[in-house]
Short mmCIF file of C-alpha atoms in Angstrom, two decimals:
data_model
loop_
_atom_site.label_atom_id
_atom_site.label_comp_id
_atom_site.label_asym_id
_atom_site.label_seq_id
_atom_site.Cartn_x
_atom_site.Cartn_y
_atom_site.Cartn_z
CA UNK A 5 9.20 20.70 17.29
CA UNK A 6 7.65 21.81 13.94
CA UNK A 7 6.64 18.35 11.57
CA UNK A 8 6.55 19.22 8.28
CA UNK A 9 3.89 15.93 6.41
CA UNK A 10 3.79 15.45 2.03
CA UNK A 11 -0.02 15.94 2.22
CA UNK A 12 0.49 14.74 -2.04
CA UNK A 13 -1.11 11.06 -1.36
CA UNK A 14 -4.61 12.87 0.50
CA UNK A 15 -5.18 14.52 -2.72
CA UNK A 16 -8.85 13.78 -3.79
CA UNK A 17 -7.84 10.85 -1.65
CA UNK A 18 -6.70 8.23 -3.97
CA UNK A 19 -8.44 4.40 -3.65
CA UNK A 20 -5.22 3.17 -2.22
CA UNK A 21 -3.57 1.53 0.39
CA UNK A 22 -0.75 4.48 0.53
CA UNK A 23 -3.82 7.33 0.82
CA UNK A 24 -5.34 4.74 3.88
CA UNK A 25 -2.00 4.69 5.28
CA UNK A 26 -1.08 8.10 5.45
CA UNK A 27 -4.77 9.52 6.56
CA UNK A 28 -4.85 6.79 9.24
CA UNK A 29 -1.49 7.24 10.68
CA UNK A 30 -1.88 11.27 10.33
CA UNK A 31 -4.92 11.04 12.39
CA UNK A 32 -2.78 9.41 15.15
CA UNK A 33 -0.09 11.67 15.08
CA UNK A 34 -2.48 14.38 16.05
CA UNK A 35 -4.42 12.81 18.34
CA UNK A 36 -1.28 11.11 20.71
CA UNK A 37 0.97 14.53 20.13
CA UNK A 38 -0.04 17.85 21.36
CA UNK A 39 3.23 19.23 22.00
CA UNK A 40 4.95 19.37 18.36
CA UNK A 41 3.34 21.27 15.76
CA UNK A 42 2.38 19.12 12.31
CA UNK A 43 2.55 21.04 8.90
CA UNK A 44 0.88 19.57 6.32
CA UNK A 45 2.69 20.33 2.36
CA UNK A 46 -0.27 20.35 0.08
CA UNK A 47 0.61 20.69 -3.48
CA UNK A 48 -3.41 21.64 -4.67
CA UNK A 49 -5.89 24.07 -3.88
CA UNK A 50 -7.59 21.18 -2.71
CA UNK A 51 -8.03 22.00 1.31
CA UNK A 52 -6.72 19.05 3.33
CA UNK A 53 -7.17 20.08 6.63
CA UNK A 54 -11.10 21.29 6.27
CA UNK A 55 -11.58 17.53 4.74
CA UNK A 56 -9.90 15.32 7.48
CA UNK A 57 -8.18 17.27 9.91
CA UNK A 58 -10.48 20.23 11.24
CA UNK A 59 -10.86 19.01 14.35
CA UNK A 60 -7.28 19.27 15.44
CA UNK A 61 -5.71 22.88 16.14
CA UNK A 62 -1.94 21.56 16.16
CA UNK A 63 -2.34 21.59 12.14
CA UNK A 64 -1.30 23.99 10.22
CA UNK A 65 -1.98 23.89 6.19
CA UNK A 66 0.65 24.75 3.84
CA UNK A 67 -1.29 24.92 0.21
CA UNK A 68 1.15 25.45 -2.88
CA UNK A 69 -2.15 25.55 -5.26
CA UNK A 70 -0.22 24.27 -8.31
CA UNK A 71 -0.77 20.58 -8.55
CA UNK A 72 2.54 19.03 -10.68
CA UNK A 73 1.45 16.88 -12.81
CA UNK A 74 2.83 14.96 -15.80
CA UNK A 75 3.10 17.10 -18.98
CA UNK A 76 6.52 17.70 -21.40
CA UNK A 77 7.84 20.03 -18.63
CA UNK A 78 7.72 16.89 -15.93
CA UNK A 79 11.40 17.29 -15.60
CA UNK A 80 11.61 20.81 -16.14
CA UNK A 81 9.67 23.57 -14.61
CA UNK A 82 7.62 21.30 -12.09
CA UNK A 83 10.96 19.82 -11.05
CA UNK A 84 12.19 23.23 -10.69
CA UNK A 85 8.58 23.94 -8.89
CA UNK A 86 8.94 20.96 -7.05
CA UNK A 87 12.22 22.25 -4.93
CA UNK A 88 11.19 25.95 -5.10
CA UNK A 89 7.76 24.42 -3.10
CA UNK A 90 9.60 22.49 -0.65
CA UNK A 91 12.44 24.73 0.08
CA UNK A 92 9.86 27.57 0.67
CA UNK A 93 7.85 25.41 2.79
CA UNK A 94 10.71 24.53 5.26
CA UNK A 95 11.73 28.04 5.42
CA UNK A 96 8.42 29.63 6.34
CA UNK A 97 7.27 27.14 8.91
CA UNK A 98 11.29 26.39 10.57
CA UNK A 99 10.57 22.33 10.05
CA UNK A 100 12.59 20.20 12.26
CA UNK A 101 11.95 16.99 10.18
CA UNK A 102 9.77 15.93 6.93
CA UNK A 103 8.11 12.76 6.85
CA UNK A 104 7.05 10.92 3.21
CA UNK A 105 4.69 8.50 3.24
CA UNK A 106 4.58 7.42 0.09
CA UNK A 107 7.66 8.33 -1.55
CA UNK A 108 7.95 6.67 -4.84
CA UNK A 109 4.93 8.74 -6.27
CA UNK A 110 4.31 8.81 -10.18
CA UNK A 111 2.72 11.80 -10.04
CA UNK A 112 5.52 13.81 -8.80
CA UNK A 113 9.25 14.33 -9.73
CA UNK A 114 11.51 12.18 -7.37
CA UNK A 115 11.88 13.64 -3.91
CA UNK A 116 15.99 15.10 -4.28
CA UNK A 117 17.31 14.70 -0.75
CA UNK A 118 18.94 18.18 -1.78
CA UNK A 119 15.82 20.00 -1.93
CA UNK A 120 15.57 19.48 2.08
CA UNK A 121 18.93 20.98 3.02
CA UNK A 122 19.88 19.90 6.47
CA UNK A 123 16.31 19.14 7.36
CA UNK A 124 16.32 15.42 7.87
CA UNK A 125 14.24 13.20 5.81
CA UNK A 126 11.90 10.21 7.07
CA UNK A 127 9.75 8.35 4.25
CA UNK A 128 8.36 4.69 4.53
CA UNK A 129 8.83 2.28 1.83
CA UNK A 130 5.66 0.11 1.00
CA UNK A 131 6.97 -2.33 -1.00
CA UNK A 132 9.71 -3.09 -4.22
CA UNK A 133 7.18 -4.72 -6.61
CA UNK A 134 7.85 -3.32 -9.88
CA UNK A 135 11.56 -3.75 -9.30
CA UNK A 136 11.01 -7.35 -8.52
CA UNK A 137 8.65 -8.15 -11.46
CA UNK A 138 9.62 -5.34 -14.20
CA UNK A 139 7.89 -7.40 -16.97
CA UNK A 140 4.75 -7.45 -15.46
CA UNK A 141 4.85 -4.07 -13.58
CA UNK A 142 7.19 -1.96 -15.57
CA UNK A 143 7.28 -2.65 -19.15
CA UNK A 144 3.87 -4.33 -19.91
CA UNK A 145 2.20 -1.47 -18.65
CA UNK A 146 4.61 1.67 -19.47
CA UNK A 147 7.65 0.57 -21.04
CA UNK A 148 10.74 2.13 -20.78
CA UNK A 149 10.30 5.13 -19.59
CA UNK A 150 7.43 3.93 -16.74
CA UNK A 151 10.58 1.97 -15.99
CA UNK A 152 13.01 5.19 -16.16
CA UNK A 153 10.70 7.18 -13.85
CA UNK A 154 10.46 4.41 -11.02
CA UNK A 155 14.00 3.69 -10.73
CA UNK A 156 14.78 7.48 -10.33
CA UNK A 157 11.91 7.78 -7.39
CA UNK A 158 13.72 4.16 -5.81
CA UNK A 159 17.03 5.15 -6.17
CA UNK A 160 16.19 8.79 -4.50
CA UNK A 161 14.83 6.80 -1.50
CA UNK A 162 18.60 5.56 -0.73
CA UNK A 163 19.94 9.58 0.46
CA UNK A 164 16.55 9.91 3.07
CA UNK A 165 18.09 9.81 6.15
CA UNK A 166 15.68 7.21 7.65
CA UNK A 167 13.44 4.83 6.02
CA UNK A 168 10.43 2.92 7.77
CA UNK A 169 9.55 -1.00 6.21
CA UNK A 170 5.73 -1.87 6.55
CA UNK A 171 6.97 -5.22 6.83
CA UNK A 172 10.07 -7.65 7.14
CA UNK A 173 9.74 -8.76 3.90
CA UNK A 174 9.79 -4.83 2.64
CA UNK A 175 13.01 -4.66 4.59
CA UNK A 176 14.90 -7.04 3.35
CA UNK A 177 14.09 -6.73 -0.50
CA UNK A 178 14.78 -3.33 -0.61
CA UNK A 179 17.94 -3.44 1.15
CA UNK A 180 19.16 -6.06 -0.89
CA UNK A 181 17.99 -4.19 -4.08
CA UNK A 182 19.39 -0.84 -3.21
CA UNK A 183 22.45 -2.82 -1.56
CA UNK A 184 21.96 -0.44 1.97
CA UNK A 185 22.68 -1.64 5.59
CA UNK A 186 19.62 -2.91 7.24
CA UNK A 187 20.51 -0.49 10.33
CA UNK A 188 19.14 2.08 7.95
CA UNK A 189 15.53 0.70 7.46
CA UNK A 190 13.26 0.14 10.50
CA UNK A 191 10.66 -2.43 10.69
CA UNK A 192 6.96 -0.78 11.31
CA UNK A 193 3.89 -2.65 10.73
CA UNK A 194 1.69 -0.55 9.26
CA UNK A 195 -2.33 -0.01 10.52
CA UNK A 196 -5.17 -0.90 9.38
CA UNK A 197 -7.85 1.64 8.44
CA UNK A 198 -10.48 2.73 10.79
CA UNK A 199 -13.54 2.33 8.99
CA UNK A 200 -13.10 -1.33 9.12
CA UNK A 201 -14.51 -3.09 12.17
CA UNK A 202 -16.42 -5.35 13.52
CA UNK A 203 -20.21 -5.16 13.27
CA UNK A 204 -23.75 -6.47 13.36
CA UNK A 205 -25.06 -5.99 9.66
CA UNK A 206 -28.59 -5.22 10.41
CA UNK A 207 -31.09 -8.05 8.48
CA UNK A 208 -32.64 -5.29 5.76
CA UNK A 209 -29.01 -5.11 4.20
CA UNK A 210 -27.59 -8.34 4.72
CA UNK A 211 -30.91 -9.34 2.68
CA UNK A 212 -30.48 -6.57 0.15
CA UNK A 213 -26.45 -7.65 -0.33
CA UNK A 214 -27.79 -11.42 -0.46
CA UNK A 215 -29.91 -10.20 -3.07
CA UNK A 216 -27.56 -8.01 -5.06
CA UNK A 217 -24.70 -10.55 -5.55
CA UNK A 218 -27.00 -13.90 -5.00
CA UNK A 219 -25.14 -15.35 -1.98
CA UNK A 220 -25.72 -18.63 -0.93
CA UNK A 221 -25.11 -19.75 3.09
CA UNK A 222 -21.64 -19.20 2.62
CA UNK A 223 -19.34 -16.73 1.75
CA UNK A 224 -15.92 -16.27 0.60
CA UNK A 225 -14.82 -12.75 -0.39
CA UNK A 226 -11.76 -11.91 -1.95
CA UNK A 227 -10.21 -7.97 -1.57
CA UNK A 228 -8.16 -7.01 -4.26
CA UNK A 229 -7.69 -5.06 -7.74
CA UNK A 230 -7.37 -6.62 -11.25
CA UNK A 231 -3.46 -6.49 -10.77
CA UNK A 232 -2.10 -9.57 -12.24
CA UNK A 233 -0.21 -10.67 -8.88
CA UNK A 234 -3.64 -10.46 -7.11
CA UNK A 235 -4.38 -14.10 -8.25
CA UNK A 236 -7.76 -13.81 -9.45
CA UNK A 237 -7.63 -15.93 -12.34
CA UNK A 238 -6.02 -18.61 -10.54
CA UNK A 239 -8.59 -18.37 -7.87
CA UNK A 240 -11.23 -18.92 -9.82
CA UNK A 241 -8.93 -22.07 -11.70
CA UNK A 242 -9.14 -23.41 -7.77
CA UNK A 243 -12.46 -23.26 -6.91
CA UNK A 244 -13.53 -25.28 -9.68
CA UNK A 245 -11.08 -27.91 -8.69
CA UNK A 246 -13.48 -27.95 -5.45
CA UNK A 247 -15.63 -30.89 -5.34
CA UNK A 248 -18.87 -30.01 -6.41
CA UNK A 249 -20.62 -30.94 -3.17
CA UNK A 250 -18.43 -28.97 -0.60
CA UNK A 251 -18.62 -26.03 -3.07
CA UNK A 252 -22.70 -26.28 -3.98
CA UNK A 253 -23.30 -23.72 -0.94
CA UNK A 254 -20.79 -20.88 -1.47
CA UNK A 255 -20.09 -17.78 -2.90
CA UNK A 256 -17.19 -16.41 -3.84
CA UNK A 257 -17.27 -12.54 -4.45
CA UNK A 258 -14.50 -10.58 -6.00
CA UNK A 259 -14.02 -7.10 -4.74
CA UNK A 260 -11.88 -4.56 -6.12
CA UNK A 261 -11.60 -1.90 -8.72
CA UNK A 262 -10.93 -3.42 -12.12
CA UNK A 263 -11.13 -3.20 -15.73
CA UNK A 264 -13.72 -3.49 -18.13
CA UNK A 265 -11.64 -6.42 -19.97
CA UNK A 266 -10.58 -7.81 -16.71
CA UNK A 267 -13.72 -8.12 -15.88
CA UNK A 268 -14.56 -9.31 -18.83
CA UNK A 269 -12.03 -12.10 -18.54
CA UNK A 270 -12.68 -12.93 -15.27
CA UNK A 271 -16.40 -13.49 -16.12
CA UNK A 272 -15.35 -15.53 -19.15
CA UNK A 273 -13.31 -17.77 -17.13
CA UNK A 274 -16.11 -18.28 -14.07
CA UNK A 275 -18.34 -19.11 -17.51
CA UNK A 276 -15.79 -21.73 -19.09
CA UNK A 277 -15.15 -23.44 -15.27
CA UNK A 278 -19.20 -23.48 -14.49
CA UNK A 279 -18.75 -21.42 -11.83
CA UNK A 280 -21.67 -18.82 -12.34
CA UNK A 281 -23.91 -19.47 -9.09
CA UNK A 282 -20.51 -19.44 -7.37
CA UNK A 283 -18.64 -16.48 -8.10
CA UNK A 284 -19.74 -13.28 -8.73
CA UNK A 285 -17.51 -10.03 -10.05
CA UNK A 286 -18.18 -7.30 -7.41
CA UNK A 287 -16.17 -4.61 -8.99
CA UNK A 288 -15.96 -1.28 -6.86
CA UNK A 289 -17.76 -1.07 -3.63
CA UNK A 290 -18.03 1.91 -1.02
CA UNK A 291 -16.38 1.84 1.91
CA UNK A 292 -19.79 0.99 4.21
CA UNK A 293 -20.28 -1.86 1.59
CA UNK A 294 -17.24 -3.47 1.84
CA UNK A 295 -17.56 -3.35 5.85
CA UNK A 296 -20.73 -5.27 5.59
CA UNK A 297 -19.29 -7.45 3.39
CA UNK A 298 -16.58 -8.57 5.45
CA UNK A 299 -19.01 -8.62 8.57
CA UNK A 300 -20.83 -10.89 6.71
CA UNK A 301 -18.06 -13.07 5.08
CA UNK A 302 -17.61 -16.83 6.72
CA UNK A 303 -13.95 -16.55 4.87
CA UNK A 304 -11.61 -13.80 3.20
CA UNK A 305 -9.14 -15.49 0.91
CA UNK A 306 -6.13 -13.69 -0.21
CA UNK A 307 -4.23 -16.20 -2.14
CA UNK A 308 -2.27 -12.72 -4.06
CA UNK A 309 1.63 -13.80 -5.39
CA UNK A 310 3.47 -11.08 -3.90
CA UNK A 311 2.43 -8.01 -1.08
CA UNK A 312 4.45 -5.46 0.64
CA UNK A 313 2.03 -5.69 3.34
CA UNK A 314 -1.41 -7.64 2.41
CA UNK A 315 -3.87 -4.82 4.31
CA UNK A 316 -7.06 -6.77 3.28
CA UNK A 317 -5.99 -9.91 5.42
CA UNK A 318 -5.98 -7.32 8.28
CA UNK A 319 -9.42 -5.65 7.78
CA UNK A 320 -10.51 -9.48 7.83
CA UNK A 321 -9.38 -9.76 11.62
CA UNK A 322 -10.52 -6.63 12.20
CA UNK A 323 -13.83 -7.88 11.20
CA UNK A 324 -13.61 -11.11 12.70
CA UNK A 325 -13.47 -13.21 9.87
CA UNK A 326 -10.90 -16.00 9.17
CA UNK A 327 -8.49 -15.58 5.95
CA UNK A 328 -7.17 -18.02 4.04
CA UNK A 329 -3.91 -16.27 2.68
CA UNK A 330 -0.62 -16.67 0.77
CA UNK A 331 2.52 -18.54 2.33
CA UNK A 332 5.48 -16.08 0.59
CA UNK A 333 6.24 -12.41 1.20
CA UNK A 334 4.47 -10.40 3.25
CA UNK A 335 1.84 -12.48 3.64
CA UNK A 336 3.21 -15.65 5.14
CA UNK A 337 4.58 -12.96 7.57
CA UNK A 338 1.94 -11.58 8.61
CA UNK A 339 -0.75 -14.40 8.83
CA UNK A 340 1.77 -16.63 10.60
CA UNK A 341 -0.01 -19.36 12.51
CA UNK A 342 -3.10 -17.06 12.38
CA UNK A 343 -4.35 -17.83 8.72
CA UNK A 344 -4.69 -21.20 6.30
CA UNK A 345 -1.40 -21.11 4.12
CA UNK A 346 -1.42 -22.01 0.75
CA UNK A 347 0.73 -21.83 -2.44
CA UNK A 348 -0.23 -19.03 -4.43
CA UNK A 349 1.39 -20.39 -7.54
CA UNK A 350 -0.66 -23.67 -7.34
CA UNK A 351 -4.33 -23.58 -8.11
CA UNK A 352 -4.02 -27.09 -6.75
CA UNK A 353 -2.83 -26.09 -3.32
CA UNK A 354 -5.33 -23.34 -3.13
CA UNK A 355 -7.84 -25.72 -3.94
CA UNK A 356 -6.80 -28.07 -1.11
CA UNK A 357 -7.09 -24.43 1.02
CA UNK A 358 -10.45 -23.51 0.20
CA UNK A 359 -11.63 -27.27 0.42
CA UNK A 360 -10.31 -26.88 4.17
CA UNK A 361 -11.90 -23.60 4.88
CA UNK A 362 -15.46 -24.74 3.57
CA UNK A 363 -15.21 -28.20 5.33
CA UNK A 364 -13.74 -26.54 8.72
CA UNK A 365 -15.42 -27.65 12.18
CA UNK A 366 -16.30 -24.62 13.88
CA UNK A 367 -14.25 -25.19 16.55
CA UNK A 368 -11.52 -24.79 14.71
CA UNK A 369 -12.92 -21.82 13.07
CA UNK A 370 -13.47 -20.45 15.98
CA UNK A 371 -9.75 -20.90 16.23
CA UNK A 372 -8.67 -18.78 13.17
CA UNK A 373 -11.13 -16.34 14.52
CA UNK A 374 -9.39 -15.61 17.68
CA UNK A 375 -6.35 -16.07 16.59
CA UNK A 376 -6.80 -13.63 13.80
CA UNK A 377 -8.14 -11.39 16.46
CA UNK A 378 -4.60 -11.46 18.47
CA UNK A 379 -2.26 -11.01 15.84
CA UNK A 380 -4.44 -8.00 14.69
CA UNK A 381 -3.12 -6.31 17.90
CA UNK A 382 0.40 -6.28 16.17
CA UNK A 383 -0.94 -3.51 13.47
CA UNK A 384 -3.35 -0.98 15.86
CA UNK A 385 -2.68 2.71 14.87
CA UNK A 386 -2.08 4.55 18.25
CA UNK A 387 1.69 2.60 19.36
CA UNK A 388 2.25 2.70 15.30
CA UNK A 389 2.30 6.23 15.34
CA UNK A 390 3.65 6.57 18.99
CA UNK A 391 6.83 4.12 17.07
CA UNK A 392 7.25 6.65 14.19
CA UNK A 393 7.14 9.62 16.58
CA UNK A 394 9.88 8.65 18.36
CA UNK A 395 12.06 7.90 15.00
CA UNK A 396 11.00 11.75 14.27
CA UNK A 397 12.69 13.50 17.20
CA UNK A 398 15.26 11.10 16.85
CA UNK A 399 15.98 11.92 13.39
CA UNK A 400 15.41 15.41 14.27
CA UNK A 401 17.52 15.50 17.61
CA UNK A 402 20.39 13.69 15.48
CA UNK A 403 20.13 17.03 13.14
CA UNK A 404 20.80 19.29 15.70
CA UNK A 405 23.83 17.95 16.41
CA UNK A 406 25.65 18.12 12.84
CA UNK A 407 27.54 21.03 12.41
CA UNK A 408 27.35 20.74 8.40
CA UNK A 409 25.65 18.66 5.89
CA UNK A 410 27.85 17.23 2.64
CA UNK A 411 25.26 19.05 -0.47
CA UNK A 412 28.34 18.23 -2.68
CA UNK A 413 28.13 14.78 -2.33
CA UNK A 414 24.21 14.19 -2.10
CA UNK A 415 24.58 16.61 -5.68
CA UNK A 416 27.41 14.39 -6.96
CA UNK A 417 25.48 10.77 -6.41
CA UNK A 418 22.36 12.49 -7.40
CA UNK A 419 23.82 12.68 -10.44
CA UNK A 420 25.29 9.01 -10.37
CA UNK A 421 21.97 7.56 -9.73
CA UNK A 422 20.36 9.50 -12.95
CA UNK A 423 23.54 8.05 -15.13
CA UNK A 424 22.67 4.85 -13.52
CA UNK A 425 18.96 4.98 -14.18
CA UNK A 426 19.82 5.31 -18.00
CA UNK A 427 22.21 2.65 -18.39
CA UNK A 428 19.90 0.63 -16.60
CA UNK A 429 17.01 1.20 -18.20
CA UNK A 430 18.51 0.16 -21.26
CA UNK A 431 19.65 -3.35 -20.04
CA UNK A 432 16.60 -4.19 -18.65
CA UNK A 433 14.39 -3.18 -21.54
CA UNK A 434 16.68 -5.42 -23.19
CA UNK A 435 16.57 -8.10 -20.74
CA UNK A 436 12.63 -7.61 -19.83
CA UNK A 437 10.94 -5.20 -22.27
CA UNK A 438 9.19 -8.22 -24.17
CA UNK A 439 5.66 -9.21 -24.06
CA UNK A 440 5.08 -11.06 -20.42
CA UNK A 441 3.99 -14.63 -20.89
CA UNK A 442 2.22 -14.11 -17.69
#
């Protein structure tokens, strides 16, 4: 069977969760399947394979060399280029089925389901977030046309003939916003990326890291970008609600890429709260860093508002280090009876958390430890990728068997969703497009 990948998210490969996702599960593909041939779609000159992939000869590359990105022809000639790209691609290399992993993607037009022909369609949906907070996500940060674009990648989602969930959560808030059956979306955890693992940091760097971001005896690191749902603000709110006692030995280092004037307001805030021998601002760290961080950590604390997945509470197992996490979306999912639950909308309730965590026996560390460690078996990458294999050929088998595929119809609500998109854009910068009070 040929497997034709969108290669769009390994592109300089972005610092994101989708780009760790894709190269991670890719990897397994290749690795557990030596009978199907993979075919990557690479929209740049930028050579995938020779970068990640060299080492496997059931690749093949498939470079386009024109990378589409946003200019006043976005919906003209690269849409155009777009389908003329994809249809060529499927043509050349016979693809049985065409798997998205990140298919609401700024940087490109919306995948059409038309463009694919019969070819069935498999893309996995992270998460619904800007739909779900459009004055924070959409309009604060793009308006009404950031708001215009995502709805017409979302609603495009709804014709792919299979869709994957990362989590439960995922599931069920997309299929209530897109009003689809649940038979249509599949539950698949997704993995965590490799380069995360447990380790001995050797005593030169933990004393050069010790040095570098002054860390007392104990330390809590917190994963995450300057996103306003991340919860850093309120985290830092928390911690000075901490007695100063059960605080006076701890560290708190935020981690993430952020901002000048976030981290300028961040710092502000530690200032105002006294909190400047207890948290330090981190900013962007490489990828070897933030493993020795995490192999050094005593906590990881994750208290974000709303995730599609929450990856960093996974790397924290990984690691095996104890996380103190969210109890709503993804998260209370995910770090079920494995993680110390708190209320991310209460700096009160996080305080009470990360009073708990830095007054914990270590027996019962110990606990969180191992049972971190178990429920990190639920998200390894080989029976992942062996799960979305088998939705492939199924998808692809299914194929075979139609004798004609409706492009009328796909054309016709196409066409409905774009209507839609414009009425609705309207209400809702009506309803939303004011400044957030966030």
């Amino acid at each position: 069977m040929n497997i034709g990948l969108s290669g769009h998210a390994l592109i300089s490969f972005r610092q994101t969760g989708i780009a760790h996702y894709a190269l991670s599960l890719y990897k397994e593909l290749f690795c557990i399947d030596t009978q199907d041939r993979f075919f990557i779609f690479n929209l740049s000159n930028e050579p995938l394979k020779e970068q990640y992939f060299s080492e496997f000869e059931n690749v093949i590359e498939y470079r386009v060399g024109t990378r589409l990105e946003k200019n006043k022809d976005y919906y003209t000639t690269h849409k155009k280029a777009f389908e003329q790209s994809i249809k060529k691609f499927l043509h050349t290399y016979e693809i049985d089925v065409f798997y998205i992993p990140g298919p609401i993607d700024h940087t490109l037009p919306p995948y059409d389901r038309t463009y694919f022909g019969s070819v069935p369609v498999v893309a996995t949906i992270h998460d619904v977030i800007p739909a779900l907070f459009k004055q924070q996500e959409l309009f604060a940060r793009d308006g009404a046309n950031g708001c215009l674009e995502y709805y017409k990648r979302l609603l495009a989602t709804r014709h792919m003939d299979r869709l994957l969930a990362i989590s439960a959560t995922t599931k069920k808030d997309y299929a209530k916003l897109m009003h689809i059956s649940h038979q249509k979306i599949v539950l698949v955890y997704e993995s965590v990326y490799q380069k995360y693992q447990k380790k001995n940091v050797d005593e030169h760097t933990k004393r050069e890291l010790q040095k570098k971001y002054a860390i007392r005896s104990r330390l809590l690191l917190y994963v995450g970008g300057n996103a306003w749902r991340k919860n850093a603000e309120r985290l830092i709110e928390a911690l000075a609600l901490v007695p100063p006692n059960i605080r006076q030995n701890a560290t708190l280092i935020f981690v993430g890429k952020t901002a000048k004037t976030t981290e300028q307001r961040w710092q502000k805030l530690i200032e105002e709260n006294g909190l400047c021998d207890h948290a330090k601002i981190a900013g962007y760290v490489t990828y070897d860093e933030l493993n020795n961080l995490y192999n050094m950590a005593d906590w990881m604390v994750f208290p974000s508002i709303y995730e599609g997945f929450g990856m960093p509470v996974v790397e924290a197992w990984k690691c095996d280090v104890p996380v103190m996490t969210s109890n709503n979306s993804s998260l209370g999912e995910i770090g079920k009876n494995a993680a110390v639950l708190v209320n991310p909308f209460s700096k009160e309730d996080i305080a009470r958390g990360l009073t708990e965590i830095l007054t914990m026996s270590d027996a019962k560390r110990k606990h969180y430890i191992s049972s971190g460690q178990r429920r990190a078996t639920h998200f390894e990458g080989e029976p992942i990728a062996r799960k979305i294999l088998q939705l492939l050929h199924e998808e692809a088998y299914k194929s075979s068997k139609k004798k004609t595929c409706c492009m009328f119809f796909r054309r016709l609500t196409g066409k409905m969703d774009e209507v839609y998109c414009r009425v609705y854009t309207w209400y809702a910068t009506w309803r939303y497009g004011r400044p957030s009070s966030h």
